[in-house]
Amino acid sequence: MPKRTITYLSPLDALIAVAKRLSIYENQHKLDSEEFFHQYRQGKTSDEIEFIEWANDYQHYLALRQEVEQHLSYAA
């Protein structure tokens, strides 16, 4: 699958898009992303590309969430 770049208008738009992707993984595997990531970091999951992408999306989600929270705290 070729890599593609998606550009979002704001960190909030990106956060929503990543959260939607996480929701798909969670529904497919009946597992919360936070718990999955904990297991992934402990080496308790396989190295399937889907799990690598899920872990990357979760890390991206955490970074975006922090960025959005910082923007909100500056605005207050």
PDB file of C-alpha atoms in Angstrom:
ATOM      1  CA  MET A   1       0.000   0.000   0.000  1.00  0.00           C
ATOM      2  CA  PRO A   2       1.566   3.318  -1.018  1.00  0.00           C
ATOM      3  CA  LYS A   3       2.082   5.918   1.665  1.00  0.00           C
ATOM      4  CA  ARG A   4      -0.067   9.002   1.427  1.00  0.00           C
ATOM      5  CA  THR A   5       0.054  12.342   3.146  1.00  0.00           C
ATOM      6  CA  ILE A   6      -3.088  13.923   4.523  1.00  0.00           C
ATOM      7  CA  THR A   7      -3.119  17.589   5.463  1.00  0.00           C
ATOM      8  CA  TYR A   8      -5.558  18.852   8.086  1.00  0.00           C
ATOM      9  CA  LEU A   9      -6.656  22.422   8.648  1.00  0.00           C
ATOM     10  CA  SER A  10      -6.121  22.240  12.403  1.00  0.00           C
ATOM     11  CA  PRO A  11      -4.805  19.930  15.113  1.00  0.00           C
ATOM     12  CA  LEU A  12      -8.419  19.377  16.176  1.00  0.00           C
ATOM     13  CA  ASP A  13      -9.350  18.108  12.691  1.00  0.00           C
ATOM     14  CA  ALA A  14      -6.359  15.747  12.806  1.00  0.00           C
ATOM     15  CA  LEU A  15      -7.310  14.568  16.306  1.00  0.00           C
ATOM     16  CA  ILE A  16     -10.836  13.726  15.168  1.00  0.00           C
ATOM     17  CA  ALA A  17      -9.549  11.797  12.142  1.00  0.00           C
ATOM     18  CA  VAL A  18      -7.097   9.771  14.237  1.00  0.00           C
ATOM     19  CA  ALA A  19      -9.767   9.102  16.894  1.00  0.00           C
ATOM     20  CA  LYS A  20     -12.028   7.690  14.155  1.00  0.00           C
ATOM     21  CA  ARG A  21      -9.263   5.345  12.983  1.00  0.00           C
ATOM     22  CA  LEU A  22      -8.649   4.224  16.573  1.00  0.00           C
ATOM     23  CA  SER A  23     -12.351   3.511  16.985  1.00  0.00           C
ATOM     24  CA  ILE A  24     -12.243   1.189  13.965  1.00  0.00           C
ATOM     25  CA  TYR A  25      -9.311  -0.766  15.432  1.00  0.00           C
ATOM     26  CA  GLU A  26     -11.019  -0.959  18.825  1.00  0.00           C
ATOM     27  CA  ASN A  27     -14.269  -2.271  17.326  1.00  0.00           C
ATOM     28  CA  GLN A  28     -12.462  -4.840  15.166  1.00  0.00           C
ATOM     29  CA  HIS A  29     -10.357  -6.194  18.018  1.00  0.00           C
ATOM     30  CA  LYS A  30     -12.742  -5.548  20.937  1.00  0.00           C
ATOM     31  CA  LEU A  31      -9.890  -3.818  22.765  1.00  0.00           C
ATOM     32  CA  ASP A  32      -9.388  -0.278  24.025  1.00  0.00           C
ATOM     33  CA  SER A  33      -6.470   1.531  22.327  1.00  0.00           C
ATOM     34  CA  GLU A  34      -4.832   2.372  25.637  1.00  0.00           C
ATOM     35  CA  GLU A  35      -4.854  -1.300  26.689  1.00  0.00           C
ATOM     36  CA  PHE A  36      -3.706  -2.406  23.236  1.00  0.00           C
ATOM     37  CA  PHE A  37      -0.784   0.024  23.359  1.00  0.00           C
ATOM     38  CA  HIS A  38       0.187  -1.214  26.816  1.00  0.00           C
ATOM     39  CA  GLN A  39       0.256  -4.788  25.502  1.00  0.00           C
ATOM     40  CA  TYR A  40       2.068  -3.707  22.321  1.00  0.00           C
ATOM     41  CA  ARG A  41       4.838  -1.989  24.285  1.00  0.00           C
ATOM     42  CA  GLN A  42       5.277  -5.100  26.401  1.00  0.00           C
ATOM     43  CA  GLY A  43       5.665  -7.230  23.260  1.00  0.00           C
ATOM     44  CA  LYS A  44       2.412  -9.103  23.851  1.00  0.00           C
ATOM     45  CA  THR A  45       1.075  -8.503  20.328  1.00  0.00           C
ATOM     46  CA  SER A  46       2.297  -9.725  16.968  1.00  0.00           C
ATOM     47  CA  ASP A  47       4.278  -7.556  14.568  1.00  0.00           C
ATOM     48  CA  GLU A  48       1.499  -7.445  12.002  1.00  0.00           C
ATOM     49  CA  ILE A  49       1.417  -4.228  10.018  1.00  0.00           C
ATOM     50  CA  GLU A  50      -2.072  -3.485  11.365  1.00  0.00           C
ATOM     51  CA  PHE A  51      -0.785  -3.487  14.948  1.00  0.00           C
ATOM     52  CA  ILE A  52       2.171  -1.297  14.032  1.00  0.00           C
ATOM     53  CA  GLU A  53      -0.193   1.177  12.363  1.00  0.00           C
ATOM     54  CA  TRP A  54      -2.545   1.062  15.359  1.00  0.00           C
ATOM     55  CA  ALA A  55       0.350   1.796  17.730  1.00  0.00           C
ATOM     56  CA  ASN A  56       1.513   4.658  15.507  1.00  0.00           C
ATOM     57  CA  ASP A  57      -2.002   6.087  15.335  1.00  0.00           C
ATOM     58  CA  TYR A  58      -2.332   5.892  19.113  1.00  0.00           C
ATOM     59  CA  GLN A  59       0.974   7.707  19.640  1.00  0.00           C
ATOM     60  CA  HIS A  60      -0.134  10.335  17.126  1.00  0.00           C
ATOM     61  CA  TYR A  61      -3.464  10.640  18.961  1.00  0.00           C
ATOM     62  CA  LEU A  62      -1.671  11.261  22.278  1.00  0.00           C
ATOM     63  CA  ALA A  63       0.550  13.949  20.747  1.00  0.00           C
ATOM     64  CA  LEU A  64      -2.386  15.678  19.040  1.00  0.00           C
ATOM     65  CA  ARG A  65      -4.485  15.549  22.188  1.00  0.00           C
ATOM     66  CA  GLN A  66      -1.693  17.209  24.139  1.00  0.00           C
ATOM     67  CA  GLU A  67      -1.346  19.882  21.442  1.00  0.00           C
ATOM     68  CA  VAL A  68      -5.084  20.619  21.468  1.00  0.00           C
ATOM     69  CA  GLU A  69      -5.132  20.756  25.271  1.00  0.00           C
ATOM     70  CA  GLN A  70      -2.256  23.251  25.236  1.00  0.00           C
ATOM     71  CA  HIS A  71      -4.095  25.435  22.741  1.00  0.00           C
ATOM     72  CA  LEU A  72      -7.186  25.364  24.934  1.00  0.00           C
ATOM     73  CA  SER A  73      -5.241  26.272  28.070  1.00  0.00           C
ATOM     74  CA  TYR A  74      -3.608  29.230  26.280  1.00  0.00           C
ATOM     75  CA  ALA A  75      -7.004  30.419  25.092  1.00  0.00           C
ATOM     76  CA  ALA A  76      -8.460  30.401  28.590  1.00  0.00           C
TER      77      ALA A  76
END
